[in-house]
Short mmCIF file of C-alpha atoms and ligand atoms in Angstrom, two decimals:
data_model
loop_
_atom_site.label_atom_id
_atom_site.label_comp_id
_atom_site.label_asym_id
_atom_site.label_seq_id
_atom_site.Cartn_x
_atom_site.Cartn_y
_atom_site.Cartn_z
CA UNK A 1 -12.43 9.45 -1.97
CA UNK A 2 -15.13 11.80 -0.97
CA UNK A 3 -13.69 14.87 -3.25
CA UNK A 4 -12.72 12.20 -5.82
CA UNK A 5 -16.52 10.67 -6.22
CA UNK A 6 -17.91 14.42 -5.20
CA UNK A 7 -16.03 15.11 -8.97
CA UNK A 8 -16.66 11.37 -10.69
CA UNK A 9 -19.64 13.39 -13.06
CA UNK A 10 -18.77 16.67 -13.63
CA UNK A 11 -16.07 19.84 -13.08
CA UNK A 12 -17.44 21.13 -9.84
CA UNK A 13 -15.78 24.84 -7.88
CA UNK A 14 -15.33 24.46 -4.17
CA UNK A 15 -18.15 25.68 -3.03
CA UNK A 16 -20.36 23.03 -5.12
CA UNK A 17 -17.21 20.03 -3.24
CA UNK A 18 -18.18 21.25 0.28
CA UNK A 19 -22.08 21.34 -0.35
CA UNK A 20 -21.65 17.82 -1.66
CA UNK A 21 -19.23 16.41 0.68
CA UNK A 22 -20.21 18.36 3.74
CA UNK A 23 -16.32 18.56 4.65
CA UNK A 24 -15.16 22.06 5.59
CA UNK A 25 -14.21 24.78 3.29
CA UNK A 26 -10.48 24.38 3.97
CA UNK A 27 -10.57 20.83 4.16
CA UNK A 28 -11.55 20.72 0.72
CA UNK A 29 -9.22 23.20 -0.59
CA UNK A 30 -5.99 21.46 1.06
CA UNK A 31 -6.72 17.80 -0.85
CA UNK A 32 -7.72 19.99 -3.87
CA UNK A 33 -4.20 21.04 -3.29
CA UNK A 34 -3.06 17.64 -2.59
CA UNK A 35 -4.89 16.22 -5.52
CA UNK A 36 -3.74 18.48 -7.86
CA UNK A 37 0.20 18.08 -6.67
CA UNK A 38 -1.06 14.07 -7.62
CA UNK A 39 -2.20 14.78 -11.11
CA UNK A 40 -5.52 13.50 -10.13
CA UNK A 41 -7.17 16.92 -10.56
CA UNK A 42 -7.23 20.43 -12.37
CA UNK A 43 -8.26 23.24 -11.60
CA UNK A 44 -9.67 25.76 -14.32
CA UNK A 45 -10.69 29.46 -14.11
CA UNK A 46 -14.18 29.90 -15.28
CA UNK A 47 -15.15 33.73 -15.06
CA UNK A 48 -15.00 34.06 -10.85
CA UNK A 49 -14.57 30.36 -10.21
CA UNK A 50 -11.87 27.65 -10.38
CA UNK A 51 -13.77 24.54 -11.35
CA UNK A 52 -12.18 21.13 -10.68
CA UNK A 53 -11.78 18.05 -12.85
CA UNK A 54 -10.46 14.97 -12.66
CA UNK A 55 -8.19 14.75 -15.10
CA UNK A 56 -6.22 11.04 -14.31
CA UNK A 57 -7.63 8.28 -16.71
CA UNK A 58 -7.01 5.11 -14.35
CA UNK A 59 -8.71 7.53 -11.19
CA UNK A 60 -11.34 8.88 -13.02
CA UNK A 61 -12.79 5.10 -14.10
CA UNK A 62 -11.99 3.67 -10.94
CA UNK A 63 -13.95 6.35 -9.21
CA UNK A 64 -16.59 5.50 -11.47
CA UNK A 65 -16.48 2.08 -10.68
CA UNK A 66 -17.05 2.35 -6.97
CA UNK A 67 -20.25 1.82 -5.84
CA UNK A 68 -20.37 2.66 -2.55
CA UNK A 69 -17.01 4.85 -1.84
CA UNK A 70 -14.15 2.90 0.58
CA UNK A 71 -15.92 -0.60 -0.31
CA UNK A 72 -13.30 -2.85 -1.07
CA UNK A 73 -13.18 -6.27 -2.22
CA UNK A 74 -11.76 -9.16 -0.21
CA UNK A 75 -8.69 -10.85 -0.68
CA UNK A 76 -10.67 -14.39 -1.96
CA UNK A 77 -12.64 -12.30 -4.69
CA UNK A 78 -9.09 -10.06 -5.85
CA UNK A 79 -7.20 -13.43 -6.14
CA UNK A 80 -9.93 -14.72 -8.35
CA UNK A 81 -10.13 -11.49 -10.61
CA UNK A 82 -5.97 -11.48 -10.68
CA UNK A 83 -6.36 -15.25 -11.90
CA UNK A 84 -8.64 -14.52 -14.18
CA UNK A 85 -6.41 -11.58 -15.95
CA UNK A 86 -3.29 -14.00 -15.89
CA UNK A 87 -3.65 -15.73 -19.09
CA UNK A 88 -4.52 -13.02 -21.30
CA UNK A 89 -2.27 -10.35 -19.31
CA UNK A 90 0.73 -13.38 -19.69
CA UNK A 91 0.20 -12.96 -23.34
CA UNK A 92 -0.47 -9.78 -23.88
CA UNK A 93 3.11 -9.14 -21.96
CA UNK A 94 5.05 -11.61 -24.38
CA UNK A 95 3.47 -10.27 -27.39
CA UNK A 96 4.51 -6.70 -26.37
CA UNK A 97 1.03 -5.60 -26.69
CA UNK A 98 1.25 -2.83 -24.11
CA UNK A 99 -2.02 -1.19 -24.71
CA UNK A 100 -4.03 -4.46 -24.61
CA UNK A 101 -2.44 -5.10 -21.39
CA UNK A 102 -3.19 -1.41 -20.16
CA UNK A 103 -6.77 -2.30 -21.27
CA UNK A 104 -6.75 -5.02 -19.13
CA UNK A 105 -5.39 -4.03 -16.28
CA UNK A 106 -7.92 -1.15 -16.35
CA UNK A 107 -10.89 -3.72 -16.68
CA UNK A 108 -9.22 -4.82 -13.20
CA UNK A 109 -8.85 -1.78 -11.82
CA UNK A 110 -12.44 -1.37 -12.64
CA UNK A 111 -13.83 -4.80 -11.05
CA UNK A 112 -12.00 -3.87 -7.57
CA UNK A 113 -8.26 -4.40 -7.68
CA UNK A 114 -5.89 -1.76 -6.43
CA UNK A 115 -2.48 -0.82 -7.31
CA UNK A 116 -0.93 -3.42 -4.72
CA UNK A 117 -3.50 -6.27 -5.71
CA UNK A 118 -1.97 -5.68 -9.39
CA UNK A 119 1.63 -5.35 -8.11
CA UNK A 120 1.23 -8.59 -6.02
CA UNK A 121 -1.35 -10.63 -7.66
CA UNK A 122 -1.26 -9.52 -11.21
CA UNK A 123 2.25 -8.40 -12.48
CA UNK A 124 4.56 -10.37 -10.33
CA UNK A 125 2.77 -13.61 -10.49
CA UNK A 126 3.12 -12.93 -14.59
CA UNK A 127 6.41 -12.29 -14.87
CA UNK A 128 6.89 -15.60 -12.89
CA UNK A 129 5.10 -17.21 -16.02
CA UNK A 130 7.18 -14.87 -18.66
CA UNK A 131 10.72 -16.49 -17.03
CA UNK A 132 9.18 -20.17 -16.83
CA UNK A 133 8.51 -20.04 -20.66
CA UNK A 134 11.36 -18.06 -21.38
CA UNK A 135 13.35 -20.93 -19.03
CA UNK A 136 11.97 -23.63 -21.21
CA UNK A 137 12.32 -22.27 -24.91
CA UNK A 138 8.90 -21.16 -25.10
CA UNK A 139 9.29 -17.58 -25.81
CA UNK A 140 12.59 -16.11 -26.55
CA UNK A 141 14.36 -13.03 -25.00
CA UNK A 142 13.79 -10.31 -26.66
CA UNK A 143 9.99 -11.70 -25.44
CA UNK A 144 10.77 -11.32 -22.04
CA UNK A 145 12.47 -8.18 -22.27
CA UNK A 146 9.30 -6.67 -23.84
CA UNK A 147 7.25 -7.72 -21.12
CA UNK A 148 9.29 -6.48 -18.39
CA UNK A 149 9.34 -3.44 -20.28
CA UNK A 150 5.76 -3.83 -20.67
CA UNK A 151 4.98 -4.71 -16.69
CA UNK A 152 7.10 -1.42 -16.00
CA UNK A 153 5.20 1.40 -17.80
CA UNK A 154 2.08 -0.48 -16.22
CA UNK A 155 3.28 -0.20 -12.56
CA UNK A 156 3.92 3.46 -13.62
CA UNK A 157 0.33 3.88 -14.35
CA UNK A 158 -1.07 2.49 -11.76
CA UNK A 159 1.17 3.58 -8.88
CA UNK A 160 -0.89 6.95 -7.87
CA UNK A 161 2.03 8.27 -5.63
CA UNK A 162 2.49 9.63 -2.69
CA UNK A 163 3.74 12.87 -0.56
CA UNK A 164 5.65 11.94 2.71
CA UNK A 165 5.98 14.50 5.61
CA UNK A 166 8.81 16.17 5.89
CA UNK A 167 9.91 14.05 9.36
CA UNK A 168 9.18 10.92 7.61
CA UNK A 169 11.89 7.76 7.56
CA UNK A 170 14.04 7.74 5.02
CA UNK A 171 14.73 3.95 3.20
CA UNK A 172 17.04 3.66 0.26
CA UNK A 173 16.27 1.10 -2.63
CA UNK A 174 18.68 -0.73 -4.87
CA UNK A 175 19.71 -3.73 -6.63
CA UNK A 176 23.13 -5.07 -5.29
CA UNK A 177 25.95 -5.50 -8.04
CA UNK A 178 25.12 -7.76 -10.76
CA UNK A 179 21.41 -7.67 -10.58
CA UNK A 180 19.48 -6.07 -13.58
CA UNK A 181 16.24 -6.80 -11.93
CA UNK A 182 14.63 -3.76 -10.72
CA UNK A 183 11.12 -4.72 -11.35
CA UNK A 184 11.03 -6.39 -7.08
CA UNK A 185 13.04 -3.27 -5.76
CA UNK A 186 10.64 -0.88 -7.52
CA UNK A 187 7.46 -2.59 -5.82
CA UNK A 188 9.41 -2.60 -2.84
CA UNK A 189 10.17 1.57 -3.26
CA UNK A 190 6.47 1.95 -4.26
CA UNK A 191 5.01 0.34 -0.50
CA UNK A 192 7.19 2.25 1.11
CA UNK A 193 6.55 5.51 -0.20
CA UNK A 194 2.79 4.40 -0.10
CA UNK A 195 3.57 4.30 3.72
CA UNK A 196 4.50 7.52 3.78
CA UNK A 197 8.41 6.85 3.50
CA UNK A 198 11.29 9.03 2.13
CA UNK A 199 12.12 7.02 -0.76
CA UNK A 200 15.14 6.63 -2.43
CA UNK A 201 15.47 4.31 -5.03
CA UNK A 202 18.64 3.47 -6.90
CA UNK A 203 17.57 0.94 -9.59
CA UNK A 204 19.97 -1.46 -11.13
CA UNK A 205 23.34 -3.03 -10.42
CA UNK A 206 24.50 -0.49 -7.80
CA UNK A 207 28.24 -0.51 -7.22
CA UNK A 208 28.56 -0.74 -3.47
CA UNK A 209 30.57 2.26 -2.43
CA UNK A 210 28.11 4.49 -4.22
CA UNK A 211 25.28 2.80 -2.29
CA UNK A 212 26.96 3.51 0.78
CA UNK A 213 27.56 7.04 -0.10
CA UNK A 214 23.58 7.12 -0.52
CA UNK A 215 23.34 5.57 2.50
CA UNK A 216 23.90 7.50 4.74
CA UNK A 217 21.59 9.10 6.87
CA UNK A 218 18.58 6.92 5.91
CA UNK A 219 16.31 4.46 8.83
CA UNK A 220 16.52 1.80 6.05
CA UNK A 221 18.43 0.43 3.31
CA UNK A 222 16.30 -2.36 1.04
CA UNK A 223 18.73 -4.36 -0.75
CA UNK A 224 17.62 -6.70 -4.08
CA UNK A 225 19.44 -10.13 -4.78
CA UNK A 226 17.75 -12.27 -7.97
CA UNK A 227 20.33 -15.03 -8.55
CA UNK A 228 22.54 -16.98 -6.23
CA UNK A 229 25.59 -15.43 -7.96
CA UNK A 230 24.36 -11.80 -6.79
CA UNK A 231 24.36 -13.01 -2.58
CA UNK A 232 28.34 -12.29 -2.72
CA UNK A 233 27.75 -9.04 -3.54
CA UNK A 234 24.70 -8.61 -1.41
CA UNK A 235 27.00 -9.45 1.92
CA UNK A 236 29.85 -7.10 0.43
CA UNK A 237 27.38 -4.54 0.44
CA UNK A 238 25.74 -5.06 3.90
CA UNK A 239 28.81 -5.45 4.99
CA UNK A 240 30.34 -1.72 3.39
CA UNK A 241 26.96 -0.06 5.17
CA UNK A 242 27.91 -1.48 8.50
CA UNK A 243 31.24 -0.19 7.98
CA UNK A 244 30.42 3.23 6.81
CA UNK A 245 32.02 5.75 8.81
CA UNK A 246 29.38 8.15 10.83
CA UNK A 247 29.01 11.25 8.52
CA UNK A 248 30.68 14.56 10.11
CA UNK A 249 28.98 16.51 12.29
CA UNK A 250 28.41 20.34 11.62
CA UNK A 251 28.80 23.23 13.80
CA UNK A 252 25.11 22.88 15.06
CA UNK A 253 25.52 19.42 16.09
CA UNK A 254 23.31 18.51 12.89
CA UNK A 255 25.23 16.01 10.68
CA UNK A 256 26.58 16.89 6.89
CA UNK A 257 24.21 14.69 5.03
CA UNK A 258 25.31 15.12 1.50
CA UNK A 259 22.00 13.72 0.76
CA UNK A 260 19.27 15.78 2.58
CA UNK A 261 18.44 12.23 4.29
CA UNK A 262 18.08 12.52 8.31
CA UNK A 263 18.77 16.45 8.35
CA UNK A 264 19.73 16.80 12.15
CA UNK A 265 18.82 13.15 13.45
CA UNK A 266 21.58 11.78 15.37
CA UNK A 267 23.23 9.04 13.22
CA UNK A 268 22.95 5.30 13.93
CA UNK A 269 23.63 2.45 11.27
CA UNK A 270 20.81 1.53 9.44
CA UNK A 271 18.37 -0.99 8.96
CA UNK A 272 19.32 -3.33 6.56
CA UNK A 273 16.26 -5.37 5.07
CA UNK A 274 17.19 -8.10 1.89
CA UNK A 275 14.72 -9.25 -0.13
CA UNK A 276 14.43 -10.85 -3.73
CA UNK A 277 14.27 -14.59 -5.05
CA UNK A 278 18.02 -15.17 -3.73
CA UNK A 279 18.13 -13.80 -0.64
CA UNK A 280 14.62 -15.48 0.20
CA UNK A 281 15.39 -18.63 2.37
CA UNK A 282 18.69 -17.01 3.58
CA UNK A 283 19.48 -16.63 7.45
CA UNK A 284 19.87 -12.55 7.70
CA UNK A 285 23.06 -13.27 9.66
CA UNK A 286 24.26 -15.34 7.04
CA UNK A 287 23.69 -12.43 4.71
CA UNK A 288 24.70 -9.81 7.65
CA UNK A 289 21.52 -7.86 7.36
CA UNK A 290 18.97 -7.11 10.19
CA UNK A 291 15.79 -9.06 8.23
CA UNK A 292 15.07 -10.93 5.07
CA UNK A 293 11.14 -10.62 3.96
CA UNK A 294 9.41 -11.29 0.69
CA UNK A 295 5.93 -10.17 1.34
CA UNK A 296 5.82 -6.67 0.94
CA UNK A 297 2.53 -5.75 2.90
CA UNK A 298 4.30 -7.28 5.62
CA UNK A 299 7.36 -6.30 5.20
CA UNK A 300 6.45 -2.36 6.40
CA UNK A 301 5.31 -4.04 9.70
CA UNK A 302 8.52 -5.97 10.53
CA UNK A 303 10.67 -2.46 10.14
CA UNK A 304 8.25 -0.61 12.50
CA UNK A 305 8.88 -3.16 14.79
CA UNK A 306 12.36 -4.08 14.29
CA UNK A 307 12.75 -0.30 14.66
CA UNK A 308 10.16 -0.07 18.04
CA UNK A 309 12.88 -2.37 19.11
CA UNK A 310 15.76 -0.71 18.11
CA UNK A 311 14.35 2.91 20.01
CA UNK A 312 13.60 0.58 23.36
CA UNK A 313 17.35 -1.24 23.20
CA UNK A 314 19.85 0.48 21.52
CA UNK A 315 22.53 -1.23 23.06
CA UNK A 316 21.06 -4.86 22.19
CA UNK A 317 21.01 -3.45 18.99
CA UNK A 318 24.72 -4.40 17.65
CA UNK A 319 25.60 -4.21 13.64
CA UNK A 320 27.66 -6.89 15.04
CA UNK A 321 25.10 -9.07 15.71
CA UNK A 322 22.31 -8.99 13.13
CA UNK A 323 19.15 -11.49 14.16
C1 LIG B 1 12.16 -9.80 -16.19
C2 LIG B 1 13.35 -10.71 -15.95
C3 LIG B 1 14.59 -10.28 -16.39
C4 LIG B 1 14.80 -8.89 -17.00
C5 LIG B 1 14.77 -7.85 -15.87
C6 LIG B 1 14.23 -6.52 -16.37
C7 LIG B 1 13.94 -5.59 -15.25
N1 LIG B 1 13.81 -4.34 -15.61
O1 LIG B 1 13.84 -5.94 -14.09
C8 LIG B 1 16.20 -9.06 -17.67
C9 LIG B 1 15.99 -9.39 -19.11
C10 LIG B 1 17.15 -7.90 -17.53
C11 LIG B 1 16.73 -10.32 -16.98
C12 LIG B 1 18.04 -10.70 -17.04
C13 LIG B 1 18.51 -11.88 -16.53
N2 LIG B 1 17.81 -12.83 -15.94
CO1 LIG B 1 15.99 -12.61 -15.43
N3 LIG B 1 14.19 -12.75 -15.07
C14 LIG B 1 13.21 -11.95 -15.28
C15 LIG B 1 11.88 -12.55 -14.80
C16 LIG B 1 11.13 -13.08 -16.00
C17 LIG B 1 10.98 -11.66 -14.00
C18 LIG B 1 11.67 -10.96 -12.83
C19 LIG B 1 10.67 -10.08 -12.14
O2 LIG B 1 10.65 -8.89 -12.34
N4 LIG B 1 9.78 -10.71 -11.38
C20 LIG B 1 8.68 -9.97 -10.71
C21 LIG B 1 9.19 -9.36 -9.42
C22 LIG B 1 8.08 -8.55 -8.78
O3 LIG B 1 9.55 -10.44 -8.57
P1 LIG B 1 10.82 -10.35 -7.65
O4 LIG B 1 11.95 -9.70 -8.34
O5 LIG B 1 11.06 -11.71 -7.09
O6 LIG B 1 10.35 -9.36 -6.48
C23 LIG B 1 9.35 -9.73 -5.54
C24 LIG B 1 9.93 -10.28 -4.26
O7 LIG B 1 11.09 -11.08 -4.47
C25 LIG B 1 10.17 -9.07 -3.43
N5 LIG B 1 11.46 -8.42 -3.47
C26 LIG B 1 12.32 -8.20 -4.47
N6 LIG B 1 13.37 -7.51 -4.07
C27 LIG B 1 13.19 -7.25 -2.77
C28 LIG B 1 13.96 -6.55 -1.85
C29 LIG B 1 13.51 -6.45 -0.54
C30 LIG B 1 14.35 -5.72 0.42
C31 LIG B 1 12.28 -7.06 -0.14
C32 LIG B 1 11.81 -6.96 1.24
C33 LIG B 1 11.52 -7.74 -1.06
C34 LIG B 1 11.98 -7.83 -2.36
O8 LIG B 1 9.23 -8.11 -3.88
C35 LIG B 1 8.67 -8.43 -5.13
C36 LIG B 1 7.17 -8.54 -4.96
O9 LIG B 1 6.80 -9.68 -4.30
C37 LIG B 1 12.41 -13.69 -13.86
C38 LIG B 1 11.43 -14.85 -13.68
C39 LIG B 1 11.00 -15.00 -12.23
N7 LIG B 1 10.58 -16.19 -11.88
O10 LIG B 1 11.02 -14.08 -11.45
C40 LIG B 1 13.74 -14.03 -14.51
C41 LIG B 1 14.87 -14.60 -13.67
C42 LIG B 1 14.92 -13.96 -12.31
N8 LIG B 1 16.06 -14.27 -14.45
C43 LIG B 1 16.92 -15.20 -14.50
C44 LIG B 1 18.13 -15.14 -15.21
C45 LIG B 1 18.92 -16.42 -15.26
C46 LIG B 1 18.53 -13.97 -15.85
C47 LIG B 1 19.82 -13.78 -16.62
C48 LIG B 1 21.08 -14.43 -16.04
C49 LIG B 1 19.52 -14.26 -18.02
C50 LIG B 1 20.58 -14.07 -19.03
N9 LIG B 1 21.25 -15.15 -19.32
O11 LIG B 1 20.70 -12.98 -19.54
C51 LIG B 1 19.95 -12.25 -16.63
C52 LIG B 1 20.70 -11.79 -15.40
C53 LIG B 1 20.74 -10.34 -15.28
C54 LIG B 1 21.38 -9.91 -13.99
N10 LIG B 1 22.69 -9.75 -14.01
O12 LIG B 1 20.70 -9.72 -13.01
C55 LIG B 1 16.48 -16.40 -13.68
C56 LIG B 1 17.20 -16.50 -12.34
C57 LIG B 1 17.49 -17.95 -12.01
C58 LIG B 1 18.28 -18.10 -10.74
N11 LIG B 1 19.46 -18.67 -10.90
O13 LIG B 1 17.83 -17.73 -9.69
C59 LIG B 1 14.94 -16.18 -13.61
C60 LIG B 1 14.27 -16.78 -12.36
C61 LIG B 1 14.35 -16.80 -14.89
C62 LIG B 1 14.38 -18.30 -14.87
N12 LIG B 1 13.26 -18.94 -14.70
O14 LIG B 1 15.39 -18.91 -15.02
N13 LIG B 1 15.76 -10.98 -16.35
#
C-alpha cells in the first residue's frame, strides 16, 4: 500500500519510491517486481531511469480513494454501502448492462469495499435476488444468464490475484456432476488463493474420475453442490477421492504427481470440504466429507485447524470416519 499510494499521483523511479516510503532500496524493487507480475504497475525506461506507473484502473482509484493508507471500513458501514448498491447493481445485472454495473461497483470500491466485501455482500447477495425473480416469472432466463455472465467478468475485475509460495497447500476446486454453477466455487478458489493457496480450480460439472485424477496430491479438495439432485453425485465423488489409490512412488521416494501438486510430500487422502446451497445443512458424514461450511472467511480457518488436527493425530484421522 505504501509503493501503491507512494505512485497514486505520478510515474515515480525507485529512487524517488524509497525517498517517499523510507522502505529499503531492495524492498522496493522486489514488490515493484511483485506489482508488476500483478498488473498493478509498469515500469518504463526514461533516458537512465525506469519510472513506475500504476497502470490497473480499479487499483489506481482505489488508491486514490484511501485517505489514510490500511484504514478500512467496518463491517456495519460495508453492509450499508453493499445495501445501498443492491437495487441498482440487481438491475443493472438483469438488464445486462455490464458497464453500468462496473461503474458501480467501482463507486464501491471507491467508498471502502474490497474485493471480498463485493464477493460476499454485493454479488452473491444479488444473484440471490436475480434467481428469486427469475423463480417467480419476473425476469426470464436469458435475464439471468446475462447477469451471471455479468457478476463473472466483475469478480474478474476486482479479484487482484495472488502469488503463492512455492511450499504452499494445494486445494482443488470444482463443481460435482450436474452443477453448472461455478459462480460459489470460483469465490471459493479466489479466498483460497488470496490465502496464499495452490489453487486449482476445475469449474463446471466435473465428471468424477477426472476430479480424482486432479486430485491427487492436493491438502484439499472443495467440492460445489447447488440443487438437491447434485448431493448424489457429490457423495459419489467424495466417495471416488477416498478411494483413490496412493499415486506411485518414484525412485527418490518423491511421488509421480501427474499434476505438479505435493511434489515430494508424503501422500495422505485429502481434505474434503463441501459447500454450496445443497450441501449447506447436510451432516459431512452424511455427505462423507471431512466439513461442510458456507462462509468463506471462515471457511480458511476451519481447514487450518481441521488440518492442525490432522498433523497432531493422524491415526484419529480415518477417511473412514469423517466428523
Ligand atoms: C446464476 C444461476 C444459474 C446460472 C449459473 C451460471 C454460472 N456461471 O454459475 C445457470 C443459468 C447456468 C443456472 C442453471 C440452473 N439453475 Co440456477 N441459479 C442461478 C442463481 C440465480 C445464482 C447462483 C449463484 O451464482 N449465486 C451466487 C453464489 C456466490 O452463491 P452460491 O453458489 O450459493 O455460493 C456461495 C456459498 O454457497 C458458498 N459456496 C458455494 N460452493 C461452495 C463450495 C465450498 C466447498 C464452500 C466451502 C462454500 C461454497 O460460497 C459462495 C459465497 O458465499 C441461483 C439463485 C440463488 N438463490 O443462488 C439459481 C439457482 C441456484 N438455480 C436453480 C435452478 C433450478 C437452476 C436450473 C435447474 C434451472 C433450469 N431449469 O435450467 C439450472 C440447473 C443447472 C445445473 N445443472 O446446475 C435454483 C436451485 C433450486 C434448488 N432446487 O435448490 C436456484 C436457487 C434458483 C431458484 N430460486 O430456484 N443457474
Amino acid at each position: 500500500m505504501a509503493i501503491l499510494d507512494a505512485l497514486r499521483d505520478g510515474p515515480m523511479c525507485v529512487k524517488g519510491v524509497v525517498k517517499e516510503t523510507g522502505l529499503s532500496q531492495s524492498n522496493v524493487s522486489n514488490h515493484l517486481g511483485r506489482l508488476r507480475t500483478l498488473g498493478w504497475v509498469a515500469g518504463e525506461r526514461e533516458g537512465r531511469r525506469v519510472l513506475y506507473r500504476i497502470t490497473d484502473y480499479f487499483v489506481e482509484q482505489f488508491v486514490r480513494s484511501q485517505e489514510r493508507p490500511g484504514a478500512r471500513l467496518g463491517m456495519r458501514s460495508r453492509r450499508r454501502i453493499a445495501r445501498e448498491l443492491l437495487p441498482a447493481i440487481v438491475s443493472a445485472l438483469t438488464r445486462g448492462a455490464g458497464d453500468e454495473a462496473r461503474d458501480l461497483v467501482h463507486e464501491a470500491m471507491l467508498r471502502g469495499l474490497a474485493w471480498r466485501d463485493l464477493y460476499l455482500l454485493v454479488f452473491a447477495p444479488a444473484l440471490r435476488e436475480v434467481g428469486e425473480r427469475w423463480q417467480t416469472g419476473a425476469i426470464r432466463v436469458c435475464d439471468e444468464h446475462m447477469a451471471s455472465a455479468c457478476v463473472e467478468r466483475l469478480m474478474a475485475r476486482v479479484y487482484p490475484g495472488a502469488i503463492p509460495p512455492a511450499d504452499a497447500p494445494a486445494v482443488v476446486v470444482a463443481c460435482v456432476e450436474g452443477n453448472l454453477h461455478t459462480i460459489g466455487p470460483r469465490m471459493v478458489a479466489d479466498f483460497f488463493a488470496a490465502a496464499g493457496w495452490r489453487v486449482r480450480y476445475l469449474g463446471a460439472d466435473m465428471p468424477t474420475p477426472d476430479l480424482v485424477l486432479a486430485a491427487r496430491g492436493a491438502d484439499v479438495v472443495a467440492l460445489s453442490a447447488s440443487d438437491a439432485e447434485q448431493l448424489p453425485a457429490l457423495r459419489q465423488a467424495a466417495a471416488a477421492l477416498r478411494g483413490a489409490p496412493a499415486p506411485r512412488p518414484t525412485t527418490e521416494g518423491a511421488e509421480a504427481t501427474s499434476n505438479g501438486h505435493n511434489g515430494g510430500r508424503p501422500h495422505r487422502a485429502p481434505l474434503i470440504l463441501a459447500g454450496g446451497r445443497a450441501a449447506v445443512g447436510q451432516k459431512a458424514a452424511a455427505l462423507g466429507v471431512d466439513l461442510v461450511d458456507r462462509y468463506l472467511p471462515q471457511t480458511l480457518r476451519l481447514v487450518e485447524r481441521r488440518r492442525e488436527a490432522r498433523d497432531r493425530c493422524p491415526v484419529a484421522w480415518s477417511p473412514a470416519r469423517p466428523g
